[in-house]
mmCIF file of C-alpha atoms in Angstrom:
data_model
loop_
_atom_site.group_PDB
_atom_site.id
_atom_site.type_symbol
_atom_site.label_atom_id
_atom_site.label_comp_id
_atom_site.label_asym_id
_atom_site.label_seq_id
_atom_site.Cartn_x
_atom_site.Cartn_y
_atom_site.Cartn_z
ATOM 1 C CA MET A 895 128.291 107.864 116.982
ATOM 2 C CA THR A 896 126.086 108.467 113.957
ATOM 3 C CA THR A 897 127.998 110.240 111.172
ATOM 4 C CA GLN A 898 124.948 110.905 109.004
ATOM 5 C CA ILE A 899 121.227 111.349 109.602
ATOM 6 C CA GLU A 900 118.701 110.910 106.801
ATOM 7 C CA THR A 901 115.068 111.997 107.006
ATOM 8 C CA LYS A 902 112.429 111.759 104.271
ATOM 9 C CA ILE A 903 113.800 114.869 102.607
ATOM 10 C CA MET A 904 117.122 115.894 104.137
ATOM 11 C CA VAL A 905 120.581 114.511 104.874
ATOM 12 C CA TYR A 906 122.584 115.858 107.807
ATOM 13 C CA ILE A 907 126.302 115.079 108.079
ATOM 14 C CA LYS A 908 128.371 115.125 111.265
ATOM 15 C CA VAL A 909 130.798 118.042 111.686
ATOM 16 C CA ASP A 910 133.393 118.785 114.354
ATOM 17 C CA VAL A 911 132.267 122.310 115.214
ATOM 18 C CA PRO A 912 128.835 123.788 114.462
ATOM 19 C CA LYS A 913 128.189 127.152 112.858
ATOM 20 C CA ILE A 914 125.077 129.294 112.965
ATOM 21 C CA GLY A 915 122.447 127.418 110.975
ATOM 22 C CA ASP A 916 123.944 123.992 111.754
ATOM 23 C CA TYR A 917 122.304 121.556 114.160
ATOM 24 C CA ILE A 918 123.250 119.829 117.407
ATOM 25 C CA MET A 919 121.843 116.658 118.945
ATOM 26 C CA TYR A 920 122.061 115.229 122.452
ATOM 27 C CA GLU A 921 122.169 111.447 122.822
ATOM 28 C CA GLU A 922 121.116 111.770 126.472
ATOM 29 C CA VAL A 923 119.379 114.661 128.210
ATOM 30 C CA THR A 924 118.835 115.528 131.865
ATOM 31 C CA ARG A 925 116.549 118.499 131.294
ATOM 32 C CA ASN A 926 112.815 118.195 130.635
ATOM 33 C CA TYR A 927 112.883 120.917 127.978
ATOM 34 C CA LEU A 928 115.319 119.008 125.751
ATOM 35 C CA THR A 929 114.648 115.808 123.796
ATOM 36 C CA SER A 930 117.243 113.111 123.198
ATOM 37 C CA GLY A 931 117.866 112.424 119.513
ATOM 38 C CA LYS A 932 116.252 115.673 118.353
ATOM 39 C CA LEU A 933 118.079 118.088 116.064
ATOM 40 C CA TYR A 934 118.263 121.652 117.398
ATOM 41 C CA LYS A 935 119.271 124.507 115.133
ATOM 42 C CA VAL A 936 122.116 126.767 116.296
ATOM 43 C CA VAL A 937 120.689 130.296 116.271
ATOM 44 C CA GLU A 938 123.713 132.198 117.624
ATOM 45 C CA PHE A 939 126.908 131.946 119.660
ATOM 46 C CA PHE A 940 127.563 133.484 123.065
ATOM 47 C CA GLU A 941 131.189 133.706 124.179
ATOM 48 C CA GLY A 942 132.028 130.874 121.800
ATOM 49 C CA ASP A 943 129.239 128.518 122.870
ATOM 50 C CA ALA A 944 126.296 127.488 120.717
ATOM 51 C CA VAL A 945 122.835 128.792 121.573
ATOM 52 C CA ILE A 946 119.706 126.885 120.542
ATOM 53 C CA LYS A 947 115.958 127.152 121.159
ATOM 54 C CA ASP A 948 114.784 124.415 123.514
ATOM 55 C CA ASP A 949 111.437 122.590 123.453
ATOM 56 C CA ASP A 950 109.793 125.461 125.340
ATOM 57 C CA GLY A 951 110.987 127.975 122.750
ATOM 58 C CA ASP A 952 113.497 129.525 125.139
ATOM 59 C CA GLU A 953 117.164 130.195 124.426
ATOM 60 C CA PHE A 954 119.398 127.426 125.727
ATOM 61 C CA PHE A 955 123.090 128.174 126.242
ATOM 62 C CA THR A 956 125.193 125.054 125.788
ATOM 63 C CA TRP A 957 128.213 126.003 127.884
ATOM 64 C CA ASN A 958 127.159 123.615 130.690
ATOM 65 C CA ASP A 959 125.866 120.950 128.299
ATOM 66 C CA ASP A 960 128.372 120.727 125.465
ATOM 67 C CA ASN A 961 128.273 116.927 125.198
ATOM 68 C CA TYR A 962 126.415 117.078 121.900
ATOM 69 C CA THR A 963 127.038 115.997 118.324
ATOM 70 C CA ALA A 964 127.019 118.675 115.619
ATOM 71 C CA TYR A 965 125.442 118.156 112.201
ATOM 72 C CA GLN A 966 125.313 120.202 109.018
ATOM 73 C CA LEU A 967 122.468 120.079 106.508
ATOM 74 C CA LEU A 968 124.074 118.424 103.509
ATOM 75 C CA LYS A 969 121.442 117.993 100.824
ATOM 76 C CA SER A 970 118.006 116.822 99.910
ATOM 77 C CA THR A 971 117.525 113.069 99.629
ATOM 78 C CA ALA A 972 115.956 113.275 96.172
ATOM 79 C CA GLN A 973 117.610 110.498 94.183
ATOM 80 C CA PRO A 974 119.512 111.052 90.905
ATOM 81 C CA ASP A 975 118.252 107.728 89.521
ATOM 82 C CA GLY A 976 114.782 109.179 88.992
ATOM 83 C CA SER A 977 113.142 107.328 91.893
ATOM 84 C CA SER A 978 112.386 110.680 93.526
ATOM 85 C CA ILE A 979 112.396 114.395 92.771
ATOM 86 C CA GLU A 980 112.509 117.530 94.902
ATOM 87 C CA VAL A 981 109.906 120.289 94.727
ATOM 88 C CA ASP A 982 110.093 123.283 97.074
ATOM 89 C CA GLY A 983 112.239 121.331 99.508
ATOM 90 C CA LEU A 984 109.883 118.353 99.589
ATOM 91 C CA ARG A 985 110.747 114.888 98.362
ATOM 92 C CA TYR A 986 108.315 113.243 95.928
ATOM 93 C CA ASP A 987 108.739 109.501 95.324
ATOM 94 C CA LYS A 988 107.961 107.737 92.063
ATOM 95 C CA VAL A 989 104.656 105.859 92.217
ATOM 96 C CA GLU A 990 102.474 103.690 90.013
ATOM 97 C CA GLY A 991 98.716 103.655 89.604
ATOM 98 C CA ALA A 992 95.966 106.246 89.418
ATOM 99 C CA LEU A 993 96.809 109.935 89.589
ATOM 100 C CA GLU A 994 95.994 112.079 92.614
ATOM 101 C CA VAL A 995 95.647 115.831 92.976
ATOM 102 C CA GLY A 996 98.996 117.233 94.113
ATOM 103 C CA ASP A 997 101.083 114.651 92.256
ATOM 104 C CA TYR A 998 103.811 115.792 89.873
ATOM 105 C CA VAL A 999 103.954 114.195 86.438
ATOM 106 C CA ILE A 1000 106.757 114.146 83.894
ATOM 107 C CA SER A 1001 105.622 115.031 80.387
ATOM 108 C CA ASN A 1002 106.457 112.941 77.348
ATOM 109 C CA VAL A 1003 104.883 115.512 74.999
ATOM 110 C CA PRO A 1004 106.966 117.926 72.832
ATOM 111 C CA HIS A 1005 104.076 120.166 71.739
ATOM 112 C CA ARG A 1006 100.844 121.840 73.003
ATOM 113 C CA ASP A 1007 103.008 124.230 75.070
ATOM 114 C CA LEU A 1008 104.444 121.262 76.963
ATOM 115 C CA THR A 1009 108.067 120.180 77.329
ATOM 116 C CA VAL A 1010 109.437 116.643 77.295
ATOM 117 C CA GLY A 1011 110.963 115.756 80.658
ATOM 118 C CA LYS A 1012 109.456 118.720 82.497
ATOM 119 C CA LYS A 1013 107.436 118.190 85.669
ATOM 120 C CA TYR A 1014 103.908 119.555 86.041
ATOM 121 C CA LYS A 1015 101.674 119.616 89.101
ATOM 122 C CA VAL A 1016 98.374 117.753 88.879
ATOM 123 C CA LEU A 1017 95.666 120.320 89.660
ATOM 124 C CA SER A 1018 92.752 117.958 89.090
ATOM 125 C CA VAL A 1019 92.022 114.546 87.598
ATOM 126 C CA ASP A 1020 89.266 114.119 85.009
ATOM 127 C CA SER A 1021 86.828 111.234 84.626
ATOM 128 C CA ASP A 1022 89.286 109.393 82.363
ATOM 129 C CA GLY A 1023 92.013 109.597 84.995
ATOM 130 C CA ASP A 1024 94.048 112.127 82.982
ATOM 131 C CA ALA A 1025 95.878 115.082 84.546
ATOM 132 C CA ASN A 1026 94.760 118.695 84.340
ATOM 133 C CA ILE A 1027 97.780 120.996 84.678
ATOM 134 C CA LYS A 1028 99.135 124.463 83.898
ATOM 135 C CA ASP A 1029 101.386 124.377 80.818
ATOM 136 C CA ASP A 1030 104.523 126.345 79.914
ATOM 137 C CA VAL A 1031 102.526 129.513 79.223
ATOM 138 C CA ASN A 1032 100.491 129.126 82.428
ATOM 139 C CA ILE A 1033 97.335 128.068 80.592
ATOM 140 C CA SER A 1034 95.130 125.170 81.687
ATOM 141 C CA ASN A 1035 96.108 122.057 79.755
ATOM 142 C CA HIS A 1036 95.959 118.316 80.158
ATOM 143 C CA LEU A 1037 98.169 115.273 79.945
ATOM 144 C CA ARG A 1038 96.698 111.913 79.055
ATOM 145 C CA LEU A 1039 97.981 108.938 80.987
ATOM 146 C CA ARG A 1040 99.788 107.629 77.906
ATOM 147 C CA GLU A 1041 101.591 110.991 77.626
ATOM 148 C CA ILE A 1042 103.001 110.795 81.145
ATOM 149 C CA LYS A 1043 106.497 109.398 81.576
ATOM 150 C CA ALA A 1044 106.465 109.177 85.386
ATOM 151 C CA VAL A 1045 104.339 110.113 88.402
ATOM 152 C CA TYR A 1046 105.729 111.411 91.711
ATOM 153 C CA ARG A 1047 103.906 111.768 95.019
ATOM 154 C CA CYS A 1048 104.773 113.324 98.370
ATOM 155 C CA ASN A 1049 104.091 111.094 101.363
ATOM 156 C CA PHE A 1050 103.616 114.007 103.747
ATOM 157 C CA SER A 1051 100.181 115.157 104.839
ATOM 158 C CA GLU A 1052 99.206 118.766 104.145
ATOM 159 C CA ARG A 1053 99.934 119.585 107.770
ATOM 160 C CA GLU A 1054 103.369 117.935 107.645
ATOM 161 C CA LYS A 1055 104.169 119.795 104.429
ATOM 162 C CA SER A 1056 103.552 123.100 106.207
ATOM 163 C CA PHE A 1057 106.643 122.410 108.312
ATOM 164 C CA VAL A 1058 109.089 120.657 106.019
ATOM 165 C CA LYS A 1059 108.713 123.142 103.162
ATOM 166 C CA PHE A 1060 110.265 125.720 105.509
ATOM 167 C CA GLY A 1061 113.041 123.360 106.644
ATOM 168 C CA ARG A 1062 111.371 122.633 109.987
ATOM 169 C CA GLU A 1063 110.850 119.314 111.672
ATOM 170 C CA VAL A 1064 107.177 118.355 111.923
ATOM 171 C CA ASP A 1065 105.624 119.993 115.025
ATOM 172 C CA GLU A 1066 108.594 122.344 115.413
ATOM 173 C CA PHE A 1067 107.065 125.665 116.467
ATOM 174 C CA LYS A 1068 108.902 128.815 117.519
ATOM 175 C CA ILE A 1069 107.835 131.998 119.249
ATOM 176 C CA GLY A 1070 106.862 134.517 116.579
ATOM 177 C CA ASP A 1071 105.583 131.916 114.105
ATOM 178 C CA PHE A 1072 102.180 132.448 112.539
ATOM 179 C CA VAL A 1073 99.969 129.372 112.518
ATOM 180 C CA GLN A 1074 96.510 128.418 111.294
ATOM 181 C CA ILE A 1075 93.935 126.434 113.232
ATOM 182 C CA ILE A 1076 93.003 123.477 111.023
ATOM 183 C CA ARG A 1077 90.389 121.684 113.114
ATOM 184 C CA LYS A 1078 88.139 122.319 116.079
ATOM 185 C CA PRO A 1079 90.570 122.385 119.003
ATOM 186 C CA ASN A 1080 90.501 119.533 121.476
ATOM 187 C CA ASN A 1081 90.752 121.965 124.363
ATOM 188 C CA VAL A 1082 87.137 123.054 123.576
ATOM 189 C CA ASN A 1083 87.489 126.444 125.228
ATOM 190 C CA GLY A 1084 85.401 128.006 122.464
ATOM 191 C CA TYR A 1085 87.963 130.676 121.650
ATOM 192 C CA ASN A 1086 89.607 129.141 118.626
ATOM 193 C CA VAL A 1087 88.063 129.304 115.154
ATOM 194 C CA VAL A 1088 89.007 126.870 112.378
ATOM 195 C CA GLY A 1089 90.845 128.728 109.611
ATOM 196 C CA SER A 1090 91.936 131.651 111.771
ATOM 197 C CA ILE A 1091 95.608 132.670 111.818
ATOM 198 C CA HIS A 1092 97.461 133.661 114.981
ATOM 199 C CA GLU A 1093 100.909 134.375 116.360
ATOM 200 C CA VAL A 1094 102.688 131.964 118.691
ATOM 201 C CA ASP A 1095 103.968 133.631 121.866
ATOM 202 C CA ALA A 1096 104.888 130.566 123.946
ATOM 203 C CA VAL A 1097 105.823 126.955 123.185
ATOM 204 C CA ARG A 1098 105.329 124.012 125.537
ATOM 205 C CA THR A 1099 105.841 120.269 125.180
ATOM 206 C CA SER A 1100 102.401 119.358 123.818
ATOM 207 C CA CYS A 1101 100.874 122.742 123.029
ATOM 208 C CA VAL A 1102 101.577 126.326 122.032
ATOM 209 C CA HIS A 1103 100.089 129.596 123.227
ATOM 210 C CA LEU A 1104 98.355 131.795 120.652
ATOM 211 C CA LYS A 1105 97.865 135.560 120.903
ATOM 212 C CA HIS A 1106 94.608 137.401 120.168
ATOM 213 C CA VAL A 1107 92.723 134.266 119.311
ATOM 214 C CA THR A 1108 89.394 135.616 118.010
ATOM 215 C CA PRO A 1109 87.294 138.791 118.264
ATOM 216 C CA ARG A 1110 85.116 136.895 120.750
ATOM 217 C CA HIS A 1111 88.041 136.565 123.099
ATOM 218 C CA ASN A 1112 89.510 139.769 124.472
ATOM 219 C CA GLY A 1113 92.029 138.105 126.738
ATOM 220 C CA GLY A 1114 95.688 137.442 126.092
ATOM 221 C CA GLY A 1115 95.253 134.237 124.121
ATOM 222 C CA THR A 1116 94.855 130.522 124.682
ATOM 223 C CA TYR A 1117 96.821 127.287 124.656
ATOM 224 C CA THR A 1118 96.236 125.058 121.634
ATOM 225 C CA LEU A 1119 97.462 121.527 120.965
ATOM 226 C CA ARG A 1120 100.154 121.201 118.290
ATOM 227 C CA SER A 1121 97.999 118.732 116.366
ATOM 228 C CA ASP A 1122 95.272 121.369 115.905
ATOM 229 C CA ILE A 1123 97.436 123.855 114.001
ATOM 230 C CA LYS A 1124 99.753 124.058 111.009
ATOM 231 C CA LEU A 1125 102.639 126.404 110.241
ATOM 232 C CA VAL A 1126 101.790 129.326 107.943
ATOM 233 C CA ALA A 1127 104.761 131.690 108.260
ATOM 234 C CA PRO A 1128 107.913 130.866 110.267
ATOM 235 C CA VAL A 1129 109.401 133.667 112.313
ATOM 236 C CA GLU A 1130 112.614 133.487 110.246
ATOM 237 C CA ARG A 1131 110.690 134.604 107.150
ATOM 238 C CA LEU A 1132 109.109 137.521 109.010
ATOM 239 C CA SER A 1133 112.287 139.093 110.374
#
């Protein structure tokens, strides 16, 4: 039995008994609304048994299926040797080469309102390949390549970041989440508008159901593929 699980950003360690906020995992499943090997967060206990949200977003009481392994979130996997850093719950790995927007750079400059050893986000890259940043007094500044001690980059896409920054697995939606449509939906029903934000009121295996989709649609909502939306505000932050 696995005693530790490591993802790109988190480490989960096996525990004997879960608490609210811990996770459980089934090695084998017999129900189509559970996935083997997936971590499910314990949301409450009922008469001593853990309750989770299954793949359909419904409460699942584990009293008849308690053959699970419990895990506790231990720490971020950012490495103390400097090969990675953590920013807002995301792991950024040390890279070489040209800068990209969204990278974090470590300053080697002790002046110009900059601090040696401090990380700064790359807001843009100029024609010389140098970083434009916000300095210690929140004023636009720049760091030349020779003034940068190290460069760190997140390997997640913008869509993936929308989940992991809230501690969610990628594509983990819950009823009550608010999501944003990021591309023209594959279901081509004409109701969804790119950029619009909606509430999730049902979760299925490959899609979620959105409420009040657009002013053009006066019905109850529409199903949208998971790949067409990103997480904007998890229900936990709204309660």
